[in-house]
């Protein structure tokens, strides 16, 4: 029976441990004679090159990592020097960044597509996969929707730029940090393993140098690859960026990172799927071994490493292997990237039937399902339960979104179009953000543009041009702990609010129109 993974980490370990997870060599197709020694040395380099995004990577560090990987490829029979020299041509390769307008047709600021599931029962665990030794009956009493695909680079980029423009995050030391709580690490920038870059206030995508070396020597477009090199908190933060942009409550406390006070099923907004929800969706509705059925995993169905030979030494665009699709339409539930789930990891799971499980109250690692491009066969099973620390970015870990059904966003207006399809304008502009004068001035916006921008940008207005706003409604201002600081019923006037005595920090302005449309915008007050 496979060993539990509760104490496993990505730190350099003895060969016996490294062999448990198949990590791509320089390229099995180019280097058919690779050795186990070269295989493991490559993994140590890959870990070393990407395991500490908080520390700025110098060009010398980058050169050392890539040169070491290249030499491994040559030393075990590869010919990478024929395609790229280990000199400046590889390191100085110009990467094509994707400006925001380049992918408007595909991303358009929209929420990732989801698939709905009804409440139901299923058997969790299969007695074979990692940390799936316990077999128990699980009942989910709430229907939910879960992402059809893993969140892509383009989708994450769109929300990331919006969050930066709204002052919801910080960028320092080649990494992105949360701006809503304790400043936790979210996303790796600029190391050889990342596809994100940042300059002059703009995030963009690039080819990861490591991917060019080992998977795409002719170059590749990372736009619709799944996002990776994010921490668990980077995945949870994305869900809350969507919530804020859509006028929904935050799902996560950005200090403790609890989801809805420990009740993720009761959260209104977007969140990560629970451990049970993910396995329920993947094995629906016959407790199948793999998302596509009981047939063995191979490269026609998933991007992973079957029997030691990599299908692809990197991620690929989502949905590229339709033979591995779930009958409900889910794509890449196995392979490409492992997927962060909401729960803390518990191995083995407690025995006995359970209703709406939420996992332990605290632990060292968060659950990962699905396996990634350098994972072996057992990780492709629906019941496999991997885990890693929530602050650790992984080169083969991403996520997909979830949301409990029957949330307020299910309600349609008189046109029959849901609020997910329409974005209503915040009806005020703010004179300054952050507010430093002691007075918050909200000026009524009378002339509104009709449109649906793909990436709202910060300006003197804190609203998005969308549909014309309704004139009447209620304005609330809440602090980050949800305490009400101000409330007023407004029919069309400008507002001046005395905030001189308010503590410095982030606040939320929530507008609810008379017909029930809700928009929330952040504002910062500095004393």
Coordinates of C-alpha atoms in Angstrom, one line a residue:
X1 CA 0.0 0.0 0.0
X2 CA 1.5 3.4 -0.9
X3 CA 2.9 5.5 2.0
X4 CA 1.1 8.6 3.3
X5 CA 2.5 11.8 2.1
X6 CA 1.9 13.9 5.2
X7 CA 5.6 14.3 5.9
X8 CA 6.8 14.6 2.3
X9 CA 8.2 17.9 1.1
X10 CA 9.8 19.4 -2.1
X11 CA 13.1 19.9 -0.3
X12 CA 16.1 17.8 -1.6
X13 CA 15.8 14.3 -0.3
X14 CA 17.5 10.9 -0.7
X15 CA 17.1 9.1 -4.0
X16 CA 14.7 6.6 -2.5
X17 CA 12.2 9.4 -1.7
X18 CA 12.7 11.2 -5.0
X19 CA 11.8 8.1 -6.9
X20 CA 8.3 8.2 -5.5
X21 CA 7.3 11.0 -7.8
X22 CA 8.4 10.9 -11.4
X23 CA 10.0 14.2 -12.3
X24 CA 10.8 14.9 -15.9
X25 CA 14.4 14.4 -17.1
X26 CA 15.8 16.8 -19.7
X27 CA 13.5 15.1 -22.2
X28 CA 12.8 11.4 -22.4
X29 CA 12.3 11.7 -26.2
X30 CA 15.6 13.4 -26.7
X31 CA 17.5 11.7 -24.0
X32 CA 16.5 8.0 -24.0
X33 CA 19.5 6.9 -22.1
X34 CA 19.0 9.2 -19.1
X35 CA 20.2 7.8 -15.8
X36 CA 18.5 7.8 -12.4
X37 CA 21.4 10.0 -11.1
X38 CA 20.8 12.6 -13.8
X39 CA 17.0 12.4 -13.2
X40 CA 17.3 13.1 -9.5
X41 CA 20.0 15.9 -10.0
X42 CA 17.6 17.6 -12.4
X43 CA 14.9 17.5 -9.8
X44 CA 17.2 19.1 -7.2
X45 CA 18.0 21.9 -9.7
X46 CA 14.3 22.4 -10.5
X47 CA 13.5 22.6 -6.8
X48 CA 16.4 24.9 -6.1
X49 CA 15.6 27.3 -8.9
X50 CA 12.0 27.8 -7.9
X51 CA 11.6 27.1 -4.2
X52 CA 12.2 30.6 -2.8
X53 CA 10.4 33.2 -4.9
X54 CA 10.6 35.7 -2.0
X55 CA 14.3 36.1 -2.7
X56 CA 15.2 38.1 -5.8
X57 CA 16.8 35.9 -8.4
X58 CA 20.0 37.4 -9.9
X59 CA 21.0 36.8 -13.5
X60 CA 23.9 34.7 -12.1
X61 CA 21.5 32.5 -10.2
X62 CA 19.3 32.1 -13.3
X63 CA 22.3 31.2 -15.4
X64 CA 23.5 28.7 -12.9
X65 CA 20.1 26.9 -12.7
X66 CA 19.6 26.8 -16.5
X67 CA 23.2 25.9 -17.3
X68 CA 23.1 23.1 -14.7
X69 CA 19.9 21.7 -16.2
X70 CA 21.3 22.0 -19.7
X71 CA 24.5 20.1 -18.8
X72 CA 22.4 17.3 -17.3
X73 CA 20.6 17.0 -20.6
X74 CA 23.9 16.8 -22.5
X75 CA 25.6 14.6 -19.9
X76 CA 23.0 11.8 -20.1
X77 CA 22.7 11.7 -23.8
X78 CA 20.7 14.8 -24.6
X79 CA 21.6 17.4 -27.3
X80 CA 20.2 20.6 -25.9
X81 CA 23.3 22.5 -26.9
X82 CA 22.3 21.9 -30.5
X83 CA 19.0 23.7 -30.0
X84 CA 20.1 26.3 -27.5
X85 CA 23.6 27.2 -26.2
X86 CA 24.1 27.5 -22.5
X87 CA 25.2 31.1 -23.2
X88 CA 23.3 34.3 -23.6
X89 CA 21.0 33.1 -26.5
X90 CA 19.0 31.0 -24.0
X91 CA 19.2 33.4 -21.1
X92 CA 18.6 36.6 -23.1
X93 CA 15.8 35.0 -25.2
X94 CA 13.2 37.7 -25.8
X95 CA 9.9 36.6 -24.4
X96 CA 6.7 37.9 -26.0
X97 CA 4.6 39.5 -23.2
X98 CA 0.8 39.5 -23.6
X99 CA -0.6 43.0 -23.3
X100 CA -4.1 43.1 -21.8
X101 CA -5.9 43.8 -25.1
X102 CA -4.3 40.8 -26.8
X103 CA -6.6 38.2 -25.1
X104 CA -9.7 40.3 -24.7
X105 CA -11.7 37.9 -26.9
X106 CA -10.9 34.9 -24.7
X107 CA -10.9 36.3 -21.2
X108 CA -12.9 39.6 -21.3
X109 CA -12.8 39.9 -17.5
X110 CA -15.3 37.0 -17.1
X111 CA -15.6 34.4 -14.5
X112 CA -14.2 30.9 -15.5
X113 CA -16.9 28.6 -16.8
X114 CA -18.4 26.2 -14.2
X115 CA -20.4 23.0 -14.2
X116 CA -23.1 22.4 -11.7
X117 CA -23.6 19.3 -9.5
X118 CA -26.5 18.4 -7.3
X119 CA -26.2 17.2 -3.7
X120 CA -25.5 13.5 -3.3
X121 CA -23.7 10.6 -1.7
X122 CA -20.4 9.0 -2.8
X123 CA -17.7 6.7 -1.5
X124 CA -14.5 8.7 -0.6
X125 CA -11.2 6.8 -0.8
X126 CA -10.3 3.7 -2.8
X127 CA -7.7 1.9 -0.5
X128 CA -5.1 2.3 -3.2
X129 CA -4.2 5.9 -3.8
X130 CA -2.0 8.0 -1.5
X131 CA -3.8 9.0 1.7
X132 CA -7.0 7.3 0.4
X133 CA -6.7 4.1 2.5
X134 CA -9.8 5.0 4.5
X135 CA -13.0 4.3 2.6
X136 CA -16.0 6.1 3.9
X137 CA -19.5 7.2 2.8
X138 CA -19.8 11.0 2.3
X139 CA -23.0 13.0 1.9
X140 CA -22.9 16.5 0.4
X141 CA -26.1 18.3 1.3
X142 CA -25.5 21.4 -0.9
X143 CA -25.3 21.6 -4.6
X144 CA -22.3 23.4 -6.0
X145 CA -20.6 24.5 -9.2
X146 CA -17.0 23.8 -10.0
X147 CA -14.7 25.1 -12.7
X148 CA -14.9 23.3 -16.0
X149 CA -11.1 23.9 -16.5
X150 CA -8.2 24.8 -14.4
X151 CA -7.9 28.6 -14.0
X152 CA -5.7 29.7 -16.9
X153 CA -2.8 32.2 -16.9
X154 CA -5.0 34.6 -18.9
X155 CA -7.8 34.4 -16.3
X156 CA -5.4 34.8 -13.4
X157 CA -3.6 37.7 -15.2
X158 CA -6.8 39.6 -15.7
X159 CA -7.9 39.4 -12.0
X160 CA -4.3 40.0 -10.8
X161 CA -4.0 43.2 -12.7
X162 CA -7.5 44.3 -11.5
X163 CA -6.4 43.6 -7.9
X164 CA -3.2 45.5 -8.3
X165 CA -5.0 48.5 -9.8
X166 CA -7.4 48.5 -6.9
X167 CA -4.6 48.4 -4.3
X168 CA -5.4 44.9 -3.1
X169 CA -1.9 43.4 -3.4
X170 CA 1.8 44.4 -3.2
X171 CA 4.7 43.5 -5.5
X172 CA 8.2 43.3 -4.0
X173 CA 11.3 41.2 -4.3
X174 CA 10.1 39.5 -7.4
X175 CA 6.9 38.1 -5.8
X176 CA 3.3 39.1 -5.2
X177 CA 1.9 39.5 -1.7
X178 CA -1.6 39.9 -0.4
X179 CA -2.8 43.3 0.5
X180 CA -6.0 42.4 2.4
X181 CA -4.4 40.8 5.5
X182 CA -1.0 39.9 6.8
X183 CA 0.8 40.3 3.5
X184 CA 1.2 36.6 2.7
X185 CA 3.0 35.3 -0.4
X186 CA 0.7 34.7 -3.4
X187 CA 2.6 34.4 -6.7
X188 CA 6.2 33.8 -7.9
X189 CA 7.6 36.3 -10.4
X190 CA 10.7 36.3 -12.6
X191 CA 12.3 32.9 -11.6
X192 CA 13.0 30.4 -14.5
X193 CA 9.9 28.5 -13.6
X194 CA 7.3 31.3 -13.7
X195 CA 5.3 32.6 -16.7
X196 CA 4.4 35.9 -15.0
X197 CA 6.4 39.1 -15.1
X198 CA 5.8 42.6 -13.8
X199 CA 7.2 46.0 -14.8
X200 CA 6.0 49.6 -14.6
X201 CA 2.7 48.6 -12.9
X202 CA 1.8 46.1 -15.6
X203 CA 1.6 42.3 -15.2
X204 CA 2.3 40.2 -18.4
X205 CA 2.9 36.6 -19.4
X206 CA 6.1 35.2 -20.8
X207 CA 7.7 31.9 -21.8
X208 CA 9.2 30.3 -18.7
X209 CA 12.9 29.7 -19.5
X210 CA 12.8 26.3 -17.9
X211 CA 9.9 25.3 -20.2
X212 CA 11.7 26.5 -23.3
X213 CA 14.7 24.4 -22.3
X214 CA 12.9 21.2 -21.5
X215 CA 9.6 21.1 -23.3
X216 CA 9.1 23.8 -26.0
X217 CA 12.5 24.5 -27.7
X218 CA 10.7 26.4 -30.5
X219 CA 8.8 28.6 -28.0
X220 CA 5.2 28.5 -26.8
X221 CA 2.2 30.7 -25.9
X222 CA 1.5 30.5 -22.1
X223 CA -1.9 32.3 -22.4
X224 CA -4.2 29.3 -21.9
X225 CA -1.8 27.1 -19.8
X226 CA -3.1 26.6 -16.3
X227 CA -1.7 29.1 -13.8
X228 CA 1.0 27.7 -11.5
X229 CA 3.8 28.9 -9.2
X230 CA 1.1 30.2 -6.9
X231 CA 0.7 29.3 -3.3
X232 CA -2.6 28.0 -1.9
X233 CA -3.2 31.5 -0.6
X234 CA -2.6 32.8 -4.1
X235 CA -5.5 30.5 -5.3
X236 CA -7.8 31.6 -2.4
X237 CA -7.0 35.3 -3.1
X238 CA -8.0 34.9 -6.7
X239 CA -11.4 33.7 -5.6
X240 CA -11.9 36.7 -3.4
X241 CA -10.7 39.1 -6.2
X242 CA -13.6 37.6 -8.2
X243 CA -15.9 38.1 -5.3
X244 CA -15.0 41.8 -4.9
X245 CA -15.3 42.4 -8.6
X246 CA -18.7 40.9 -8.7
X247 CA -20.0 42.5 -5.5
X248 CA -20.0 39.3 -3.4
X249 CA -18.8 38.9 0.2
X250 CA -15.2 37.8 0.8
X251 CA -15.0 34.0 1.2
X252 CA -11.7 34.1 3.1
X253 CA -10.3 35.8 6.2
X254 CA -7.0 37.1 4.8
X255 CA -5.3 36.8 8.2
X256 CA -6.4 33.3 9.3
X257 CA -7.4 32.2 5.8
X258 CA -10.4 30.4 7.2
X259 CA -13.2 30.1 4.6
X260 CA -16.5 31.6 5.8
X261 CA -15.5 31.0 9.5
X262 CA -14.8 27.3 8.9
X263 CA -18.0 26.6 6.9
X264 CA -17.0 26.7 3.2
X265 CA -20.3 25.2 2.1
X266 CA -22.1 28.2 3.5
X267 CA -20.0 30.7 1.7
X268 CA -21.9 32.9 -0.8
X269 CA -18.9 33.8 -3.0
X270 CA -16.3 31.9 -5.0
X271 CA -13.9 29.7 -3.2
X272 CA -11.7 26.6 -3.6
X273 CA -13.6 23.3 -3.7
X274 CA -13.4 21.2 -0.6
X275 CA -11.6 17.9 -0.6
X276 CA -14.9 16.0 -0.7
X277 CA -16.4 18.2 -3.4
X278 CA -13.4 17.7 -5.7
X279 CA -13.5 13.9 -5.3
X280 CA -17.3 13.8 -5.6
X281 CA -17.1 15.7 -9.0
X282 CA -14.1 13.7 -10.3
X283 CA -15.7 10.3 -9.4
X284 CA -19.3 11.2 -10.3
X285 CA -21.5 9.3 -10.5
X286 CA -20.2 5.8 -10.3
X287 CA -17.1 6.0 -8.0
X288 CA -14.9 5.7 -11.1
X289 CA -11.1 5.2 -10.7
X290 CA -10.2 8.1 -13.0
X291 CA -12.2 11.1 -14.2
X292 CA -12.8 9.5 -17.6
X293 CA -13.6 6.0 -16.2
X294 CA -11.8 2.9 -15.1
X295 CA -9.4 2.7 -18.0
X296 CA -5.7 3.1 -17.2
X297 CA -4.1 6.6 -17.4
X298 CA -2.0 7.2 -20.4
X299 CA -0.8 10.2 -22.5
X300 CA -4.0 10.2 -24.6
X301 CA -6.0 11.2 -21.5
X302 CA -3.7 13.2 -19.2
X303 CA -0.4 15.2 -19.2
X304 CA 1.7 13.4 -16.6
X305 CA 4.6 10.8 -16.5
X306 CA 3.2 7.3 -17.1
X307 CA 5.7 4.6 -16.2
X308 CA 8.6 7.0 -16.1
X309 CA 8.3 8.6 -19.6
X310 CA 6.9 12.1 -19.7
X311 CA 3.9 13.0 -21.9
X312 CA 5.1 16.6 -21.9
X313 CA 7.8 18.1 -19.6
X314 CA 5.6 21.1 -18.9
X315 CA 2.0 22.2 -18.8
X316 CA 0.0 22.6 -22.0
X317 CA -3.2 24.6 -22.8
X318 CA -6.2 23.4 -20.8
X319 CA -8.5 20.9 -22.5
X320 CA -5.9 19.7 -24.9
X321 CA -6.6 15.9 -24.2
X322 CA -10.4 15.5 -24.6
X323 CA -10.1 11.7 -24.2
X324 CA -9.5 12.4 -20.5
X325 CA -12.6 14.6 -20.1
X326 CA -15.1 13.7 -17.5
X327 CA -18.6 12.8 -18.9
X328 CA -19.9 16.0 -17.2
X329 CA -17.5 18.1 -19.2
X330 CA -14.7 18.7 -16.7
X331 CA -11.3 18.9 -18.3
X332 CA -7.8 18.0 -16.9
X333 CA -9.0 16.8 -13.6
X334 CA -6.0 14.4 -13.8
X335 CA -2.7 15.7 -15.0
X336 CA -1.4 19.1 -16.3
X337 CA -1.3 20.6 -12.8
X338 CA -2.4 19.4 -9.4
X339 CA -5.2 21.4 -7.9
X340 CA -5.3 23.1 -4.5
X341 CA -8.4 22.3 -2.4
X342 CA -9.8 24.2 0.6
X343 CA -9.2 21.6 3.3
X344 CA -6.2 21.1 5.5
X345 CA -4.7 17.7 4.9
X346 CA -5.4 14.7 7.1
X347 CA -3.8 11.4 6.4
X348 CA -5.4 8.9 6.9
X349 CA -8.9 10.3 6.9
X350 CA -11.0 9.5 9.9
X351 CA -13.3 6.5 9.6
X352 CA -17.1 6.6 9.6
X353 CA -19.8 8.2 7.5
X354 CA -19.7 11.9 7.4
X355 CA -21.9 14.8 6.1
X356 CA -20.4 17.9 4.5
X357 CA -16.8 17.3 5.7
X358 CA -14.5 20.3 6.1
X359 CA -11.2 18.6 7.1
X360 CA -9.2 19.3 10.3
X361 CA -9.3 22.7 11.9
X362 CA -5.6 23.2 11.3
X363 CA -2.6 21.3 9.9
X364 CA 0.7 21.9 8.1
X365 CA -0.4 21.3 4.5
X366 CA -3.4 21.8 2.2
X367 CA -4.9 19.1 0.0
X368 CA -3.9 18.8 -3.6
X369 CA -5.9 16.6 -6.0
X370 CA -5.3 15.5 -9.6
X371 CA -1.6 15.3 -10.0
X372 CA 0.5 17.4 -12.4
X373 CA 2.8 17.1 -15.4
X374 CA 5.7 15.6 -13.5
X375 CA 3.5 13.2 -11.3
X376 CA 3.3 9.4 -11.7
X377 CA 0.4 7.1 -12.3
X378 CA -1.1 6.9 -8.8
X379 CA -1.6 10.6 -8.7
X380 CA -4.1 10.4 -11.6
X381 CA -6.6 8.5 -9.5
X382 CA -9.7 10.4 -8.3
X383 CA -9.1 9.5 -4.7
X384 CA -5.4 10.4 -4.5
X385 CA -4.8 13.1 -1.9
X386 CA -1.5 14.9 -2.1
X387 CA -0.6 17.9 0.1
X388 CA 1.8 20.8 0.5
X389 CA 2.2 23.9 2.7
X390 CA -0.1 26.7 1.8
X391 CA 2.7 29.2 1.4
X392 CA 4.7 27.1 -1.0
X393 CA 4.5 27.8 -4.8
X394 CA 4.7 24.7 -6.9
X395 CA 5.7 24.3 -10.5
X396 CA 2.9 21.8 -11.1
X397 CA 0.1 23.0 -8.9
X398 CA -2.9 25.2 -9.9
X399 CA -6.6 25.2 -9.0
X400 CA -10.1 25.6 -10.2
X401 CA -12.9 27.6 -8.6
X402 CA -16.0 26.4 -6.8
X403 CA -19.2 28.1 -5.4
X404 CA -22.1 26.8 -3.4
X405 CA -25.3 26.9 -5.4
X406 CA -28.4 29.0 -4.6
X407 CA -26.2 32.0 -3.8
X408 CA -27.7 35.4 -4.5
X409 CA -26.0 35.6 -7.9
X410 CA -28.4 32.9 -9.1
X411 CA -31.2 35.5 -9.1
X412 CA -32.0 37.0 -12.5
X413 CA -33.4 40.4 -13.3
X414 CA -36.4 41.1 -15.4
X415 CA -34.4 40.4 -18.6
X416 CA -33.7 36.9 -17.5
X417 CA -29.9 37.6 -17.5
X418 CA -28.0 36.7 -14.4
X419 CA -25.7 39.0 -12.6
X420 CA -22.8 36.9 -13.6
X421 CA -23.5 38.0 -17.2
X422 CA -24.0 41.7 -16.4
X423 CA -21.7 44.1 -14.5
X424 CA -23.4 47.1 -12.9
X425 CA -21.6 50.3 -12.5
X426 CA -20.6 51.8 -9.1
X427 CA -22.5 55.1 -9.3
X428 CA -19.9 57.3 -7.7
X429 CA -16.4 58.5 -8.3
X430 CA -14.0 59.2 -5.5
X431 CA -12.0 62.4 -5.2
X432 CA -8.9 60.6 -3.9
X433 CA -7.8 57.1 -3.2
X434 CA -6.2 56.6 -0.8
X435 CA -8.1 59.2 1.2
X436 CA -5.7 61.4 3.2
X437 CA -7.7 64.6 3.7
X438 CA -10.0 63.4 6.4
X439 CA -13.1 63.7 4.2
X440 CA -14.3 61.0 1.7
X441 CA -16.0 62.7 -1.2
X442 CA -18.2 60.6 -3.4
X443 CA -19.4 62.3 -6.5
X444 CA -22.5 61.0 -8.3
X445 CA -21.7 59.8 -11.8
X446 CA -24.4 61.0 -14.2
X447 CA -22.9 60.3 -17.6
X448 CA -22.2 56.6 -17.8
X449 CA -20.6 54.7 -20.6
X450 CA -22.0 51.4 -21.8
X451 CA -19.4 48.7 -22.2
X452 CA -17.7 45.7 -20.6
X453 CA -14.0 46.3 -20.4
X454 CA -11.7 43.2 -20.2
X455 CA -9.5 44.7 -17.5
X456 CA -10.8 47.6 -15.4
X457 CA -8.0 50.0 -14.7
X458 CA -7.6 52.3 -11.8
X459 CA -8.5 56.0 -12.5
X460 CA -10.0 58.8 -10.4
X461 CA -13.3 56.8 -10.6
X462 CA -13.5 53.7 -8.4
X463 CA -16.3 52.2 -10.6
X464 CA -16.2 50.3 -13.9
X465 CA -18.0 51.6 -17.0
X466 CA -20.7 49.0 -17.5
X467 CA -24.4 49.3 -17.5
X468 CA -26.0 52.6 -16.5
X469 CA -26.4 52.6 -12.8
X470 CA -29.7 52.9 -11.0
X471 CA -30.2 56.2 -9.2
X472 CA -31.5 55.1 -5.8
X473 CA -30.1 52.7 -3.3
X474 CA -28.2 52.2 0.0
X475 CA -24.5 52.9 0.6
X476 CA -22.6 51.0 3.3
X477 CA -19.0 51.3 4.3
X478 CA -17.5 48.4 6.2
X479 CA -14.0 47.8 7.7
X480 CA -12.0 44.7 6.9
X481 CA -13.6 42.9 9.8
X482 CA -17.1 43.6 8.5
X483 CA -18.1 46.3 11.0
X484 CA -20.3 49.0 9.7
X485 CA -18.8 52.5 9.6
X486 CA -21.4 54.3 7.6
X487 CA -24.8 53.8 6.1
X488 CA -27.0 56.1 4.0
X489 CA -30.0 55.8 1.7
X490 CA -29.1 57.8 -1.4
X491 CA -31.3 59.0 -4.2
X492 CA -28.8 60.9 -6.4
X493 CA -26.8 63.4 -4.3
X494 CA -23.0 63.7 -3.9
X495 CA -21.7 62.6 -0.5
X496 CA -19.1 64.0 1.9
X497 CA -18.2 61.6 4.7
X498 CA -16.1 62.6 7.7
X499 CA -13.5 59.9 8.1
X500 CA -11.0 61.9 10.1
X501 CA -11.4 59.7 13.2
X502 CA -11.3 56.4 11.3
X503 CA -8.2 54.2 11.7
X504 CA -5.9 53.9 8.6
X505 CA -6.6 50.8 6.6
X506 CA -8.7 49.2 3.9
X507 CA -12.5 49.7 3.8
X508 CA -15.3 48.4 1.6
X509 CA -17.9 50.6 0.0
X510 CA -21.0 48.5 -0.8
X511 CA -23.7 49.9 -3.1
X512 CA -27.1 48.1 -3.2
X513 CA -29.6 49.5 -5.7
X514 CA -33.3 49.5 -5.1
X515 CA -33.7 46.5 -7.4
X516 CA -31.1 44.5 -5.5
X517 CA -27.9 44.9 -7.7
X518 CA -24.8 44.9 -5.5
X519 CA -21.4 46.3 -6.2
X520 CA -18.5 46.5 -3.8
X521 CA -15.4 48.6 -4.2
X522 CA -12.3 49.0 -1.9
X523 CA -11.0 52.3 -0.6
X524 CA -7.9 53.0 1.5
X525 CA -7.8 55.6 4.3
X526 CA -4.4 56.9 5.4
X527 CA -4.0 59.1 8.5

